[in-house]
Amino acid sequence: MSTPHGSTHTPQADPVISLRDVARTFPVTPPVTALSCVDLVVNRGEYVAVVGPSGSGKSTLLHLLGLLDRPTSGVYELNGTDVSRLADGDRTAIRGTSIGFVFQAFHLLPHRTAVENVSIAMLYAGVPASRRTRRATEALDRVGLGHRARAMPTTLSGGERQRVAVARALVNRPSLLLCDEPTGNLDTGNARSVLELIQRLHHDEQLTIIMITHDPQVAARATRTIEIRDGILNESMGGHA
């Protein structure tokens, strides 16, 4: 499998994510099955787009992968650990160190600088206070915003704010980056810039990425595309071959 621009990086056969017969049913009347018998393996270094219409189960899948929710049945292994039945405290610890999130809304604190917003992600990850600012500045450098470290979010463009959010997602050096419609609030130019950044992180750092999107053009940047409809996953031919 090749990646853009003629590179030949091939993901290792080293599963970051392994879902086996995973289902999520919400106990309303009548019960709603949002995910049904899902089997999915994502190896280290893959860039996977998950596409589907509204109500198809994309958000439910993201919440399960991000340890924000639990499956009703089945097994979810993250980096070889069965996280399906772990205690809440253990799941929180794994989420803080192994998973980075980038959402459509930037979720930046408006009265904190860019570097402070990134530093906050390290509060519960066991990083000593003396190292947080340096680590946060390095993360901002990785996304091309080192020169804006002291800027307030209100003075940043939408694209710059999303780059700060990406830096915050990366600062704990996660093994998995989950992106939920990360360009949904951006104009065309800023959206392209953020997608190119995410693509570069995948290409240069072999970061494992799952992108939730409804946009075929966004999905086409991934190396693998999975369609979800009515809670059922199907492999698609989209993305880079």
Short mmCIF file of C-alpha atoms in Angstrom, two decimals, residues 55-192:
data_model
loop_
_atom_site.label_atom_id
_atom_site.label_comp_id
_atom_site.label_asym_id
_atom_site.label_seq_id
_atom_site.Cartn_x
_atom_site.Cartn_y
_atom_site.Cartn_z
CA GLY A 55 -27.28 8.43 12.04
CA SER A 56 -25.19 5.64 10.54
CA GLY A 57 -23.20 4.96 13.73
CA LYS A 58 -20.06 7.04 13.05
CA SER A 59 -20.21 8.93 16.35
CA THR A 60 -21.00 5.78 18.34
CA LEU A 61 -17.97 4.07 16.80
CA LEU A 62 -15.75 7.06 17.61
CA HIS A 63 -16.95 7.12 21.22
CA LEU A 64 -16.18 3.43 21.61
CA LEU A 65 -12.74 3.73 20.02
CA GLY A 66 -11.96 6.76 22.18
CA LEU A 67 -13.02 4.98 25.39
CA LEU A 68 -15.78 7.52 25.90
CA ASP A 69 -18.35 4.70 25.86
CA ARG A 70 -18.37 0.93 26.30
CA PRO A 71 -19.63 -1.75 23.93
CA THR A 72 -22.75 -3.64 24.95
CA SER A 73 -21.02 -6.83 23.81
CA GLY A 74 -17.83 -7.91 22.07
CA VAL A 75 -14.15 -7.20 22.67
CA TYR A 76 -12.13 -4.05 22.03
CA GLU A 77 -8.35 -4.37 22.25
CA LEU A 78 -6.24 -1.22 22.13
CA ASN A 79 -2.52 -1.83 21.68
CA GLY A 80 -3.08 -5.44 22.71
CA THR A 81 -5.00 -4.63 25.92
CA ASP A 82 -8.65 -5.60 26.27
CA VAL A 83 -10.14 -2.26 27.32
CA SER A 84 -13.76 -3.40 27.07
CA ARG A 85 -14.19 -4.18 30.75
CA LEU A 86 -11.50 -2.15 32.45
CA ALA A 87 -12.41 0.03 35.40
CA ASP A 88 -13.24 3.65 34.61
CA GLY A 89 -10.02 4.93 36.17
CA ASP A 90 -7.88 2.62 34.06
CA ARG A 91 -9.77 3.60 30.91
CA THR A 92 -9.29 7.28 31.70
CA ALA A 93 -5.55 6.77 32.17
CA ILE A 94 -5.23 4.90 28.86
CA ARG A 95 -7.32 7.50 27.05
CA GLY A 96 -5.11 10.31 28.35
CA THR A 97 -1.85 8.74 27.22
CA SER A 98 -2.76 6.62 24.17
CA ILE A 99 -5.48 8.56 22.32
CA GLY A 100 -5.53 12.06 20.87
CA PHE A 101 -8.81 13.72 19.84
CA VAL A 102 -9.47 16.42 17.23
CA PHE A 103 -13.08 17.56 17.00
CA GLN A 104 -15.05 19.80 14.67
CA ALA A 105 -15.33 22.38 17.46
CA PHE A 106 -11.88 23.45 18.64
CA HIS A 107 -12.70 23.34 22.38
CA LEU A 108 -9.99 25.86 23.27
CA LEU A 109 -10.15 27.86 26.49
CA PRO A 110 -10.57 31.46 25.28
CA HIS A 111 -8.64 33.08 28.13
CA ARG A 112 -5.59 30.83 27.88
CA THR A 113 -2.76 31.18 25.38
CA ALA A 114 -2.13 28.57 22.70
CA VAL A 115 0.70 27.01 24.67
CA GLU A 116 -1.43 26.94 27.83
CA ASN A 117 -4.26 25.22 25.96
CA VAL A 118 -1.86 22.54 24.78
CA SER A 119 -0.29 22.20 28.24
CA ILE A 120 -3.66 21.46 29.84
CA ALA A 121 -3.75 18.08 28.08
CA MET A 122 -0.76 16.98 30.18
CA LEU A 123 -2.34 17.70 33.57
CA TYR A 124 -3.68 14.17 33.97
CA ALA A 125 -0.99 12.37 32.02
CA GLY A 126 1.65 12.44 34.73
CA VAL A 127 3.91 14.97 32.97
CA PRO A 128 5.79 17.09 35.55
CA ALA A 129 4.84 20.78 35.54
CA SER A 130 8.45 21.70 34.78
CA ARG A 131 8.26 19.92 31.41
CA ARG A 132 4.79 20.90 30.24
CA THR A 133 5.59 24.24 28.62
CA ARG A 134 8.55 22.80 26.71
CA ARG A 135 6.51 19.81 25.51
CA ALA A 136 3.60 22.08 24.53
CA THR A 137 5.89 24.40 22.59
CA GLU A 138 7.42 21.44 20.77
CA ALA A 139 3.91 20.22 19.85
CA LEU A 140 3.04 23.67 18.48
CA ASP A 141 6.26 23.60 16.45
CA ARG A 142 5.18 20.27 14.94
CA VAL A 143 2.00 21.87 13.60
CA GLY A 144 3.75 25.03 12.39
CA LEU A 145 2.53 27.33 15.17
CA GLY A 146 5.56 27.72 17.40
CA HIS A 147 5.60 31.43 16.60
CA ARG A 148 2.02 31.79 17.93
CA ALA A 149 2.58 30.02 21.25
CA ARG A 150 1.65 33.10 23.32
CA ALA A 151 -1.34 34.11 21.20
CA MET A 152 -4.87 34.01 22.56
CA PRO A 153 -7.40 31.88 20.65
CA THR A 154 -9.46 34.97 19.80
CA THR A 155 -6.52 36.32 17.76
CA LEU A 156 -6.06 33.09 15.77
CA SER A 157 -7.75 32.15 12.52
CA GLY A 158 -9.99 29.09 12.41
CA GLY A 159 -7.24 27.07 10.79
CA GLU A 160 -4.73 28.16 13.44
CA ARG A 161 -7.14 27.25 16.23
CA GLN A 162 -7.59 23.80 14.77
CA ARG A 163 -3.80 23.45 14.56
CA VAL A 164 -3.62 24.26 18.28
CA ALA A 165 -6.23 21.54 18.84
CA VAL A 166 -4.08 19.11 16.82
CA ALA A 167 -1.02 20.05 18.90
CA ARG A 168 -3.02 19.42 22.07
CA ALA A 169 -4.04 16.00 20.71
CA LEU A 170 -0.40 15.13 19.97
CA VAL A 171 1.32 16.46 23.07
CA ASN A 172 0.99 13.22 25.07
CA ARG A 173 2.46 11.26 22.15
CA PRO A 174 -0.58 9.04 21.56
CA SER A 175 -0.55 5.86 19.50
CA LEU A 176 -3.93 6.76 17.97
CA LEU A 177 -5.35 10.04 16.65
CA LEU A 178 -9.15 10.22 16.34
CA CYS A 179 -10.49 13.04 14.16
CA ASP A 180 -14.21 13.84 14.11
CA GLU A 181 -15.09 16.09 11.14
CA PRO A 182 -12.03 18.27 11.92
CA THR A 183 -12.63 20.62 8.98
CA GLY A 184 -16.36 21.08 9.52
CA ASN A 185 -15.98 24.63 10.88
CA LEU A 186 -13.32 25.77 8.40
CA ASP A 187 -13.37 27.52 5.05
CA THR A 188 -11.92 25.76 2.03
CA GLY A 189 -8.39 27.13 2.37
CA ASN A 190 -8.06 26.41 6.10
CA ALA A 191 -9.66 22.99 5.66
CA ARG A 192 -7.07 22.07 3.03
#
